[in-house]
Short mmCIF file of C-alpha atoms in Angstrom, two decimals:
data_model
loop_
_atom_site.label_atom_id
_atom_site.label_comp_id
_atom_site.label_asym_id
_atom_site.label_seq_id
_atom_site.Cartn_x
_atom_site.Cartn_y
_atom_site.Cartn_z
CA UNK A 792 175.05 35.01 107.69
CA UNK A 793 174.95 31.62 105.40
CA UNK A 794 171.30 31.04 104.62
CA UNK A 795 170.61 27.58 103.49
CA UNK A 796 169.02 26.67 99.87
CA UNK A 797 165.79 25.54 101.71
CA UNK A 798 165.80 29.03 103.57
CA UNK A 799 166.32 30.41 100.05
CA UNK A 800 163.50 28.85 98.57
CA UNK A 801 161.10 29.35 101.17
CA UNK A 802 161.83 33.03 100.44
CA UNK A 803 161.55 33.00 97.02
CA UNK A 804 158.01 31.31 97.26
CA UNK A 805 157.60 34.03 99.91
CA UNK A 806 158.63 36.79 97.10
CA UNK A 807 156.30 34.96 94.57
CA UNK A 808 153.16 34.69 97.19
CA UNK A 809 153.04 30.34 97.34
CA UNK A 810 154.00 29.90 100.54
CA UNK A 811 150.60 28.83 103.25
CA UNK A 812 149.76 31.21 105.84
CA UNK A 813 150.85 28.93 108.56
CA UNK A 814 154.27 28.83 106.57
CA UNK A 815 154.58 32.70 105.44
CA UNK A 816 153.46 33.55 109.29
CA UNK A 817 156.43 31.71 110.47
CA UNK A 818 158.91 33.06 108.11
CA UNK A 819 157.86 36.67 108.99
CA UNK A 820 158.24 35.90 112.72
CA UNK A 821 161.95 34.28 112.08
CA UNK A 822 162.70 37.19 109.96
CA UNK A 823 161.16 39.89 112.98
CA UNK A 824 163.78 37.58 115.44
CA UNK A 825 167.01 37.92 112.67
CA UNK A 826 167.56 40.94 111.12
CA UNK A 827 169.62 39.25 108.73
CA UNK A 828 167.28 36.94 107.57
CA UNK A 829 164.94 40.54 106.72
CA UNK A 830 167.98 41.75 104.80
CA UNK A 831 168.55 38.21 102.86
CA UNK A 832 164.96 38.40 102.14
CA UNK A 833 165.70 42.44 100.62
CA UNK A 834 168.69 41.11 98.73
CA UNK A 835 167.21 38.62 97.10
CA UNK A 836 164.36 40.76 95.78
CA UNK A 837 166.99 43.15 94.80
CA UNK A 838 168.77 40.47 93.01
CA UNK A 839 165.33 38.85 91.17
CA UNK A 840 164.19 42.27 89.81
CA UNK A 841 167.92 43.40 88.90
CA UNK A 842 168.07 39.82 87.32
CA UNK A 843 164.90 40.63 85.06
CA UNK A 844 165.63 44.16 84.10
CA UNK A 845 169.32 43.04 82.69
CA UNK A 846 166.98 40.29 81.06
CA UNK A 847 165.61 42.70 79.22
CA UNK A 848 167.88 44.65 78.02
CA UNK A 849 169.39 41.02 76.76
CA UNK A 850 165.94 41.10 75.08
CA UNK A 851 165.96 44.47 73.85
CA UNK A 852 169.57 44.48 72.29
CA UNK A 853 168.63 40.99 70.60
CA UNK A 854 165.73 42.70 68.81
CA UNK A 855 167.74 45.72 68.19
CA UNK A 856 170.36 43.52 66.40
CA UNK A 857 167.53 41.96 64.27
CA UNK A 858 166.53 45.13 63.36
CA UNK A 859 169.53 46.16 62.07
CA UNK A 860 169.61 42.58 59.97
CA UNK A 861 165.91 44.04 58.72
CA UNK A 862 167.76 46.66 57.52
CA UNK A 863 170.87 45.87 56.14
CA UNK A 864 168.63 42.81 53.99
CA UNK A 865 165.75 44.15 52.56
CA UNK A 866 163.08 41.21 52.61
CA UNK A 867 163.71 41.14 48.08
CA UNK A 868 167.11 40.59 48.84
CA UNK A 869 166.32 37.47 51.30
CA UNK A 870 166.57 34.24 49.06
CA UNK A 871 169.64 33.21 48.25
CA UNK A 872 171.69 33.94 44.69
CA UNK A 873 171.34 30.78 44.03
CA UNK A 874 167.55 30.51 45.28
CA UNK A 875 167.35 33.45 42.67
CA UNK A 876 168.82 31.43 40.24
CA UNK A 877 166.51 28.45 40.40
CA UNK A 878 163.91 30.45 40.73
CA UNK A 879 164.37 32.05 37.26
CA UNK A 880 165.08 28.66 35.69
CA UNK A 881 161.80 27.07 37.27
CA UNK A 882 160.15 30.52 35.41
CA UNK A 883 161.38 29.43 32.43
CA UNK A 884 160.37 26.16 32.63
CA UNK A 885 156.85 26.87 33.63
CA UNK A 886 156.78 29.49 30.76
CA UNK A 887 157.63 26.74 28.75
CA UNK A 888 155.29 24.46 29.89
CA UNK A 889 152.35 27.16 29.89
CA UNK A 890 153.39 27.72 26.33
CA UNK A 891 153.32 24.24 25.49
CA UNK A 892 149.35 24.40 26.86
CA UNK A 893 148.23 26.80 24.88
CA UNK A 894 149.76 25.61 21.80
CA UNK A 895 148.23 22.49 22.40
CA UNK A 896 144.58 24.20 23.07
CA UNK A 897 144.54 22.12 26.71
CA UNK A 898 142.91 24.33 29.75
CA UNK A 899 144.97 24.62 32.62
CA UNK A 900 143.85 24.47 35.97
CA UNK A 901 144.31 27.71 37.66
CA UNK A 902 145.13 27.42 41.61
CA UNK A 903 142.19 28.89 43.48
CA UNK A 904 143.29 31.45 45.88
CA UNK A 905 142.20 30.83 49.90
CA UNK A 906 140.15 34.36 49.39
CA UNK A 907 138.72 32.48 46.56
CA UNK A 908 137.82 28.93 48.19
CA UNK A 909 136.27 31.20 51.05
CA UNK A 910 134.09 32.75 48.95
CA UNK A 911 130.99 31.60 49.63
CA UNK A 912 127.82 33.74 48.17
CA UNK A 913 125.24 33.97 50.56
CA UNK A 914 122.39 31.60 51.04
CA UNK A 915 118.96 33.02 49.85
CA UNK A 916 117.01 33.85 53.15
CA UNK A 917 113.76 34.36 51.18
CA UNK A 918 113.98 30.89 50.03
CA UNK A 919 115.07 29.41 53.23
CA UNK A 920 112.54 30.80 55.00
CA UNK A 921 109.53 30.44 52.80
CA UNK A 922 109.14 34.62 51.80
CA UNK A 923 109.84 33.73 48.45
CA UNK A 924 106.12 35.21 46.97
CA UNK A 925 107.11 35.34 43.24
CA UNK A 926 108.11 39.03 42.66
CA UNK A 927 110.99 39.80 40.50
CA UNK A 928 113.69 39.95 43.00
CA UNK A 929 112.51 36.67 43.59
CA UNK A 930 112.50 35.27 39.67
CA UNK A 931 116.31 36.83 39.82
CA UNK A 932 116.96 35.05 43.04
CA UNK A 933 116.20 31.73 41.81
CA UNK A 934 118.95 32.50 38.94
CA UNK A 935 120.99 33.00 41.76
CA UNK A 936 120.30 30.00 43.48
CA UNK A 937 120.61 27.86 40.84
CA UNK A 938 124.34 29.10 40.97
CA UNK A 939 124.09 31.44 37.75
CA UNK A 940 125.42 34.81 39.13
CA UNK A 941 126.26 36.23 36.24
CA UNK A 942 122.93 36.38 35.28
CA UNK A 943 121.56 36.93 38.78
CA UNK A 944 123.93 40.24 38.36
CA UNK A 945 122.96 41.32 35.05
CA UNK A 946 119.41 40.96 36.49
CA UNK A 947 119.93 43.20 39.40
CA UNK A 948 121.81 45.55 37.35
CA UNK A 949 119.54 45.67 34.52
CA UNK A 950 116.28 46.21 36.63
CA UNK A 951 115.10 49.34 38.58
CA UNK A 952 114.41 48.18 42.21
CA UNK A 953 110.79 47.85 43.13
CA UNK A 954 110.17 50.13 45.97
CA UNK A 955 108.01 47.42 47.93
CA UNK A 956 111.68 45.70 47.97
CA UNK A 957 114.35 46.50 50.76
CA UNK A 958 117.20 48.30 49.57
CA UNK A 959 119.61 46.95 51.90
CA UNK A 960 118.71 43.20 50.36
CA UNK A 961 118.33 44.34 46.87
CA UNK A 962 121.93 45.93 47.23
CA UNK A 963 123.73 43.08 49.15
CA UNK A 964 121.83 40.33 46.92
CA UNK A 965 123.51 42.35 43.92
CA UNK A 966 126.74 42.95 45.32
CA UNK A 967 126.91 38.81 46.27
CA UNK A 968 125.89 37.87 42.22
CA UNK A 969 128.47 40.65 40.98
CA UNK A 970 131.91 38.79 42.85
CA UNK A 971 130.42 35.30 42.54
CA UNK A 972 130.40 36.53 38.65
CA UNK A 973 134.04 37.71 39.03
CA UNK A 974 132.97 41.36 38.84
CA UNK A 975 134.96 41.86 42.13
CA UNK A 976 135.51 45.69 42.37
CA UNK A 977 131.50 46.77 41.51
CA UNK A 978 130.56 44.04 44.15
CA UNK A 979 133.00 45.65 46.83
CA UNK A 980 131.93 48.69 46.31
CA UNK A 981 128.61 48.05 46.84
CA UNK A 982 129.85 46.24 49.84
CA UNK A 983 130.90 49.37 51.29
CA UNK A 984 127.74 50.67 52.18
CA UNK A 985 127.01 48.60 54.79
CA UNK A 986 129.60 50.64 57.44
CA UNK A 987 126.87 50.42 60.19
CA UNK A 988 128.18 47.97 62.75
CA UNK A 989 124.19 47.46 64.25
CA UNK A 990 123.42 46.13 60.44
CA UNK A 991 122.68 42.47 60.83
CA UNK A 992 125.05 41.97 57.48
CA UNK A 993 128.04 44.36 58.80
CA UNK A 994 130.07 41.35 59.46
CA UNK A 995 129.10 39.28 56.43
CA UNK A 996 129.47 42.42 54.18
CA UNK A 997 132.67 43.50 55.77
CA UNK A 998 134.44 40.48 54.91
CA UNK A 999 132.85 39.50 51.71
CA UNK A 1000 134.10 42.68 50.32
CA UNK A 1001 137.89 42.08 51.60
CA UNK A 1002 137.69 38.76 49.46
CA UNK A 1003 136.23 40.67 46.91
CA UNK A 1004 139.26 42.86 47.19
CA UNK A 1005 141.64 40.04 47.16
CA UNK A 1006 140.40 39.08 44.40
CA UNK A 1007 140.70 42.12 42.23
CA UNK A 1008 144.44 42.28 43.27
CA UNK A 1009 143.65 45.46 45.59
CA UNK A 1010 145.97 43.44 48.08
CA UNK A 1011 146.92 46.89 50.03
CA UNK A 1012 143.05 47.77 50.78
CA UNK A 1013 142.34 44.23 50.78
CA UNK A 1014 145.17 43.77 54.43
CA UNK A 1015 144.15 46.80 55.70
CA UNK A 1016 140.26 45.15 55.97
CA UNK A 1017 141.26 41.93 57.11
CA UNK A 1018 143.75 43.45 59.81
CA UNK A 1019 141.16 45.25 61.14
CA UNK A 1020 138.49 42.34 61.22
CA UNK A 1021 141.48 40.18 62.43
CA UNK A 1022 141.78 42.67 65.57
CA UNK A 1023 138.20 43.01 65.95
CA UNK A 1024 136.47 39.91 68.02
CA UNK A 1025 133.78 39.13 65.10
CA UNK A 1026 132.94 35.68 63.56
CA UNK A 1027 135.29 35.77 61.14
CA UNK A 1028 138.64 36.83 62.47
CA UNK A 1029 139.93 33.80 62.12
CA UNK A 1030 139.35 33.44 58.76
CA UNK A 1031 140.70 36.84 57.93
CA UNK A 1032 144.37 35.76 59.84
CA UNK A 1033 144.14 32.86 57.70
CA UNK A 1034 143.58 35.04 54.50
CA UNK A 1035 145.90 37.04 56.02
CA UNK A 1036 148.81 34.22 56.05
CA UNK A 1037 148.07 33.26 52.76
CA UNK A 1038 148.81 36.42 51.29
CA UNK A 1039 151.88 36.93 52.96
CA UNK A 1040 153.07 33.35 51.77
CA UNK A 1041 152.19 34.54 48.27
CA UNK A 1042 154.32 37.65 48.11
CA UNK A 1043 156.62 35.56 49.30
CA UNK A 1044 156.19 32.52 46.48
CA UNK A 1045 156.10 36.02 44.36
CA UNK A 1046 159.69 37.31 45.66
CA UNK A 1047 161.23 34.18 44.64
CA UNK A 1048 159.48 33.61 41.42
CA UNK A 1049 157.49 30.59 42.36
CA UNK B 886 135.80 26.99 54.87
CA UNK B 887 137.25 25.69 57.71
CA UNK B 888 140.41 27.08 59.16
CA UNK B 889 142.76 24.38 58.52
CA UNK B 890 144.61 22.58 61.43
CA UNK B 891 148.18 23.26 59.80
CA UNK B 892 147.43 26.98 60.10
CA UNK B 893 146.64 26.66 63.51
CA UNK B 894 149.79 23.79 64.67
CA UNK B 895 151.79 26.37 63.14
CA UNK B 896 150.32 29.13 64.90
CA UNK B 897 150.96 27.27 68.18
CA UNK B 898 154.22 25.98 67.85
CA UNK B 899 155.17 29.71 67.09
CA UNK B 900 153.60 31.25 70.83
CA UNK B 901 155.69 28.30 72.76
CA UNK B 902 158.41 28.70 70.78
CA UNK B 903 158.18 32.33 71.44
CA UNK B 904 157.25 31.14 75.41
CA UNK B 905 160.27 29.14 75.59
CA UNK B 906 162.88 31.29 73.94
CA UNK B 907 163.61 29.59 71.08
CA UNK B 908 165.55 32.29 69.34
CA UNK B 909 165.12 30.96 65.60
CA UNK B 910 161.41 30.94 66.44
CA UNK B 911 161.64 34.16 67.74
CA UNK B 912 164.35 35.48 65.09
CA UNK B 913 161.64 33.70 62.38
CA UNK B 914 158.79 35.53 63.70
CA UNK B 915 160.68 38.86 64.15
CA UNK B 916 161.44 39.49 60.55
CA UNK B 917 158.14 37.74 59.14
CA UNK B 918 155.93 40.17 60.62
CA UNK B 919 157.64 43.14 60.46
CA UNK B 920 157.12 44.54 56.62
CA UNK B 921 152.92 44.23 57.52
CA UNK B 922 153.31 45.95 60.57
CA UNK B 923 155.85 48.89 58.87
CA UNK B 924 153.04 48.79 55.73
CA UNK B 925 150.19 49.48 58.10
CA UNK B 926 152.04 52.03 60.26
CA UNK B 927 153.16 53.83 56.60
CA UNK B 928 149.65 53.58 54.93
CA UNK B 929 148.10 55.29 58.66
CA UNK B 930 150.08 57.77 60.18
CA UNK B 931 152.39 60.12 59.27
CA UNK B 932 155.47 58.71 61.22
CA UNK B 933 158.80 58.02 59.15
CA UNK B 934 159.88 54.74 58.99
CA UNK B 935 162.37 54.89 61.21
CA UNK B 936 159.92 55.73 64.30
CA UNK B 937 157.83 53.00 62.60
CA UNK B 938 160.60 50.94 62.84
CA UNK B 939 161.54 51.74 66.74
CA UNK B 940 157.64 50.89 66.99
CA UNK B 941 157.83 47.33 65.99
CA UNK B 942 160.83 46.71 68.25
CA UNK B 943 158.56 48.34 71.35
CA UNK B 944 155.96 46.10 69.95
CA UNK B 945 157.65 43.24 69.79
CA UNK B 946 159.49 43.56 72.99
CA UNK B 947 156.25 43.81 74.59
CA UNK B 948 154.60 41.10 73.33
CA UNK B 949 157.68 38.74 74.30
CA UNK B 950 157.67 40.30 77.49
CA UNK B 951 153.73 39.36 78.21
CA UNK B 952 153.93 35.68 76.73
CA UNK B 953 157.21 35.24 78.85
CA UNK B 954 155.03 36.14 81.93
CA UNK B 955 151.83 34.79 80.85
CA UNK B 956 149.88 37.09 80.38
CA UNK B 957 149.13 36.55 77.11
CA UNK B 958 148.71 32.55 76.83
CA UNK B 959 146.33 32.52 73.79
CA UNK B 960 146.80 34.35 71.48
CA UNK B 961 143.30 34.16 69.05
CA UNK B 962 144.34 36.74 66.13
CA UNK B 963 147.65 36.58 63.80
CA UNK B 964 150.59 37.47 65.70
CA UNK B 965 150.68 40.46 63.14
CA UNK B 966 147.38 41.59 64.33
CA UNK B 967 148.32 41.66 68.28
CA UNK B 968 151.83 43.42 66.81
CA UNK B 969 149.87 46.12 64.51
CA UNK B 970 147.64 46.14 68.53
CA UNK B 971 150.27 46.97 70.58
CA UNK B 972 151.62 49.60 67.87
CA UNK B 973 148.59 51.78 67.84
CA UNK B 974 148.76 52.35 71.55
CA UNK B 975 152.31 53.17 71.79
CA UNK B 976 151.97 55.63 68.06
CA UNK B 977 148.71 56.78 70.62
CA UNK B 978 151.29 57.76 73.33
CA UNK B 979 154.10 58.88 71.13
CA UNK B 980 151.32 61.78 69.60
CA UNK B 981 149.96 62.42 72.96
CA UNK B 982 154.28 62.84 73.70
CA UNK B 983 155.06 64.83 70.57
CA UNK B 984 156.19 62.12 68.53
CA UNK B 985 159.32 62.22 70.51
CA UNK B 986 161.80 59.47 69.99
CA UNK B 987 163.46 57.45 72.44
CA UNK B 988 160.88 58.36 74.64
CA UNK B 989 161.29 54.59 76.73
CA UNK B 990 164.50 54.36 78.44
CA UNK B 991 166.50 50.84 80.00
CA UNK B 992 165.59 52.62 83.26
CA UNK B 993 161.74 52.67 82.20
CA UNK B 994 161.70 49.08 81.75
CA UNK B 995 159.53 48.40 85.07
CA UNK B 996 156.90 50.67 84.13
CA UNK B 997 156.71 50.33 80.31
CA UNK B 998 154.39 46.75 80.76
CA UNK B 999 150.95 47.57 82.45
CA UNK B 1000 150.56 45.55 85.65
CA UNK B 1001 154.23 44.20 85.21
CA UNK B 1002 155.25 41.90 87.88
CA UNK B 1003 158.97 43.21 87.88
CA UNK B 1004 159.83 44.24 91.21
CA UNK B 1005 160.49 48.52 90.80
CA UNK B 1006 163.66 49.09 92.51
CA UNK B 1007 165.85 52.32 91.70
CA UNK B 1008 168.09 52.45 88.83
CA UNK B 1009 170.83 52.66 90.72
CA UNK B 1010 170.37 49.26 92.47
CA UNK B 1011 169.17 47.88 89.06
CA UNK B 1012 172.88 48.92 87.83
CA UNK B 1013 174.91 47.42 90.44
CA UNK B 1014 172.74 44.25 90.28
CA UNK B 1015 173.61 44.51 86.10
CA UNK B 1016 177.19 44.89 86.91
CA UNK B 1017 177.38 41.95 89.79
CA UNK B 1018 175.82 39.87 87.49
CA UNK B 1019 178.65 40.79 84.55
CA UNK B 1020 181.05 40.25 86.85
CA UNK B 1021 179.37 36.82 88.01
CA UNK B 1022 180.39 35.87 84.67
CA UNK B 1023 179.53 32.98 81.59
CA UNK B 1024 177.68 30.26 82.72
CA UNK B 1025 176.39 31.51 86.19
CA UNK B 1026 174.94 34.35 84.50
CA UNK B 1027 172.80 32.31 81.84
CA UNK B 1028 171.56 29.78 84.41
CA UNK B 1029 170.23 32.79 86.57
CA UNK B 1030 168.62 34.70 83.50
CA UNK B 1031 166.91 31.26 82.66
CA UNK B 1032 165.74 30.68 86.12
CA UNK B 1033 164.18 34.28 87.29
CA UNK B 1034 163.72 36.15 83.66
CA UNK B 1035 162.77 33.68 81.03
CA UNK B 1036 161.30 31.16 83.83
CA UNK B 1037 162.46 27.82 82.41
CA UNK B 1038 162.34 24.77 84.38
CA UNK B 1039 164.79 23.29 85.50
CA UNK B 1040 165.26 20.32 83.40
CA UNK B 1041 165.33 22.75 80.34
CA UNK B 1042 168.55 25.18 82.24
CA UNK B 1043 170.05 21.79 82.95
CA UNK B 1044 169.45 20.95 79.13
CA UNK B 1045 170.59 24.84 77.81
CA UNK B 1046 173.49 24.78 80.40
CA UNK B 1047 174.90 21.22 79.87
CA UNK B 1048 174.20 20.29 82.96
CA UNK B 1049 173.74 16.83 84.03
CA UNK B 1050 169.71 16.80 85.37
CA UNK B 1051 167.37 19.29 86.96
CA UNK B 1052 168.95 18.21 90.59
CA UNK B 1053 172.16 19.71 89.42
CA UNK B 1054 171.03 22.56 87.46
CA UNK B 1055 168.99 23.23 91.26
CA UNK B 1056 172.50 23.06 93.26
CA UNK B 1057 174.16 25.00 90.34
CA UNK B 1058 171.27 27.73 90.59
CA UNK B 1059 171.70 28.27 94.34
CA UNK B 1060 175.33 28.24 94.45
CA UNK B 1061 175.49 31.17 91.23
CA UNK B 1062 172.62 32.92 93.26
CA UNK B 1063 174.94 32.84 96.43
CA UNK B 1064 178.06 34.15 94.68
CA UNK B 1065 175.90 37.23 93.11
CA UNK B 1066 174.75 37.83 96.12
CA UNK B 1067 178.51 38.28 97.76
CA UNK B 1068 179.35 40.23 94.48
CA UNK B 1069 176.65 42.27 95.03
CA UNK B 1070 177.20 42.87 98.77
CA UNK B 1071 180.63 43.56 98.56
CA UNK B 1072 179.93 46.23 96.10
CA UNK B 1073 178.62 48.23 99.20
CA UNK B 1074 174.97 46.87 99.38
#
């Protein structure tokens, strides 16, 4: 039996649930009349999911051969000889140029890292909220404030916590000073701590501590943090893909010399 | 800091191009993703690299396969992320298997993607449909696969195809869709 293309499509939409009731009603009644419009209707379902599943394989045997591209090129191996090349000579000539600098006593710029630009210490809540009352945590915060962590840090490392103060505030206050100071691996692992997810600073610590770890070149650690904040539905997943990114664009700079 | 709008342009333009099948998008995002995804695998389990490796294909396959169907439209963490995701449920189900390999089979493929839409029909049928549509042949073949597996409109099969307009790429669709259909009835069905 020739079925028509309109008869075809109204099946299809049939197969695919957009037909109307008033239409699907009368397509079911023409197909209880014809048997061979029922086994049209079969066939083509036959035909749509045999269609997909060779799609698939298609897809699977395209992956499969870019797997086997993975491993026959090792991602070192991917630039070019001649990328390799230029990259060497643009070492050079940066050496050279670095060289040049120092020789001539002139401070070069260094290119702040996006874990570094995020970095942001965190604002003093006493202050904000008017709890500052003038204790010593509070003389050290004000160092802080004023933007001098290192001596913020070498206040709250230098001083025995007063036990009217919160631990939790004393430690995270400390921890904040010590990477704004660029003592990145004592400020993570004070970081560390806060592992309770009901802590009000869980998120905050969490990902202040995978800059932190960024930033003392513990890039393994460092992925394995962000991942898992990436994954997680907190308020700063999106930063840590874009961290994320930017380290994967600088082991790639890295392969190829840049 | 703001997340900046490159980041996120590029982002997009990598789920359509994944969407639409752009195979240098998808080649691209193949290989850039997968030495994270092997590092995390190594660094957590105790899998070789090899089932690591067969892993990231499962992974990948299944992501393709749920942007190509919609259901996954946005896609609000790295594509590594949803990658590194979808590997920790199927290393889950390989050590709840044994850590067998190969443990997903062509003939799997309808029940590998929760709440696929594929149609299950036998493998059998699935096979002679495979081999009508190899016998169907060069361009009929494509046009279909565009049309009912990688949904593309039809201005873009009549674009892929080299077909004049959507109209004809329409006509073009039916006609290939009739001939499988003898192929496949002749074949005994």
């Amino acid at each position: 039996m020739e079925i028509d293309p309109n008869t075809w499509e109204q099946m299809e939409a049939y197969l695919d649930g957009r037909l109307t009731k008033e239409d699907r009603e009368g397509l079911e009644k023409a197909m209880a009349a014809e048997p061979q419009l029922q086994k049209a209707l079969e066939d083509l379902q036959a035909l749509k999911a045999g269609i997909e599943l060779t799609g698939q394989k298609q897809t699977r045997a395209q992956i499969a051969q870019w797997e086997a591209q993975a491993v026959r090129t090792p991602e070192k191996n991917h630039a070019m000889p001649y990328l390799r090349w230029a990259a060497a000579v643009l070492v050079l000539i940066a050496g050279g140029y670095f060289l040049y600098l120092s020789l001539a006593g002139t401070e070069t710029p260094q290119k702040q890292s996006l874990a570094e630009s995020m970095f942001t210490p965190y604002p003093n809540l006493r202050a904000e909220r008017g709890l500052s009352g003038g204790t010593m945590m509070d003389s050290i915060l004000d160092l802080y404030e004023a933007g001098d962590y290192g001596a913020a840090a070498k206040g709250f490392t230098t001083s025995s916590r007063p036990a009217s103060e919160s631990a939790d505030m004393w430690d995270f206050y400390k921890a904040e000073s010590l990477i704004a100071s660029g003592e990145f691996v004592k400020g993570a692992d004070i970081l560390s701590a806060f592992a309770d997810r009901g802590h009000a600073l869980f998120e905050t610590a969490r990902f202040h501590r995978a800059l932190a770890l960024v930033m003392a070149g513990e890039k393994e650690e460092a992925e394995d943090l962000l991942t898992l904040i990436a994954m997680e539905k907190g308020p700063f997943r999106e930063k840590a893909n874009a961290v994320l990114e930017d380290l994967a664009l600088s082991e790639e700079q890295g392969q190829i010399g840049l | 800091m703001e997340i900046s709008i490159h980041y996120l342009l590029k982002r997009d333009q990598e789920i359509r191009g994944l969407k639409i099948g752009d195979e240098k998008v998808l080649s691209q995002t193949y290989h850039a993703n997968r030495s994270l995804f092997i590092a995390w695998f190594r660094k957590h389990t105790r899998a070789d690299d090899s089932l690591i490796a067969e892993w990231y294909q499962e992974a990948f396959f299944i992501m393709y396969e749920n942007i190509r169907t919609d259901k996954l439209v946005n896609l609000d963490s790295s594509i590594a992320a949803y990658l590194i995701g979808v590997g920790k449920n199927l290393e889950r189900d390989h050590r709840k298997n044994g850590w067998s390999k190969n443990v997903y089979t062509v003939e799997d493929d309808a029940t590998i993607l929760e709440g696929s839409e594929t149609e299950t029909i036998d493998p059998e049928t699935a096979e002679q449909v495979g081999n009508a549509l190899n016998a169907l042949g060069g361009k009929c073949r494509d046009i279909l696969i565009m049309f009912y597996y990688k949904h593309y409109s039809m201005e873009v099969i009549a674009d892929r195809a080299g077909l004049k307009n959507d109209h004809v790429a329409k006509k073009t669709k039916y006609e290939c869709l009739k001939k499988l259909r003898e192929i496949y009835l002749r074949n005994g069905n």
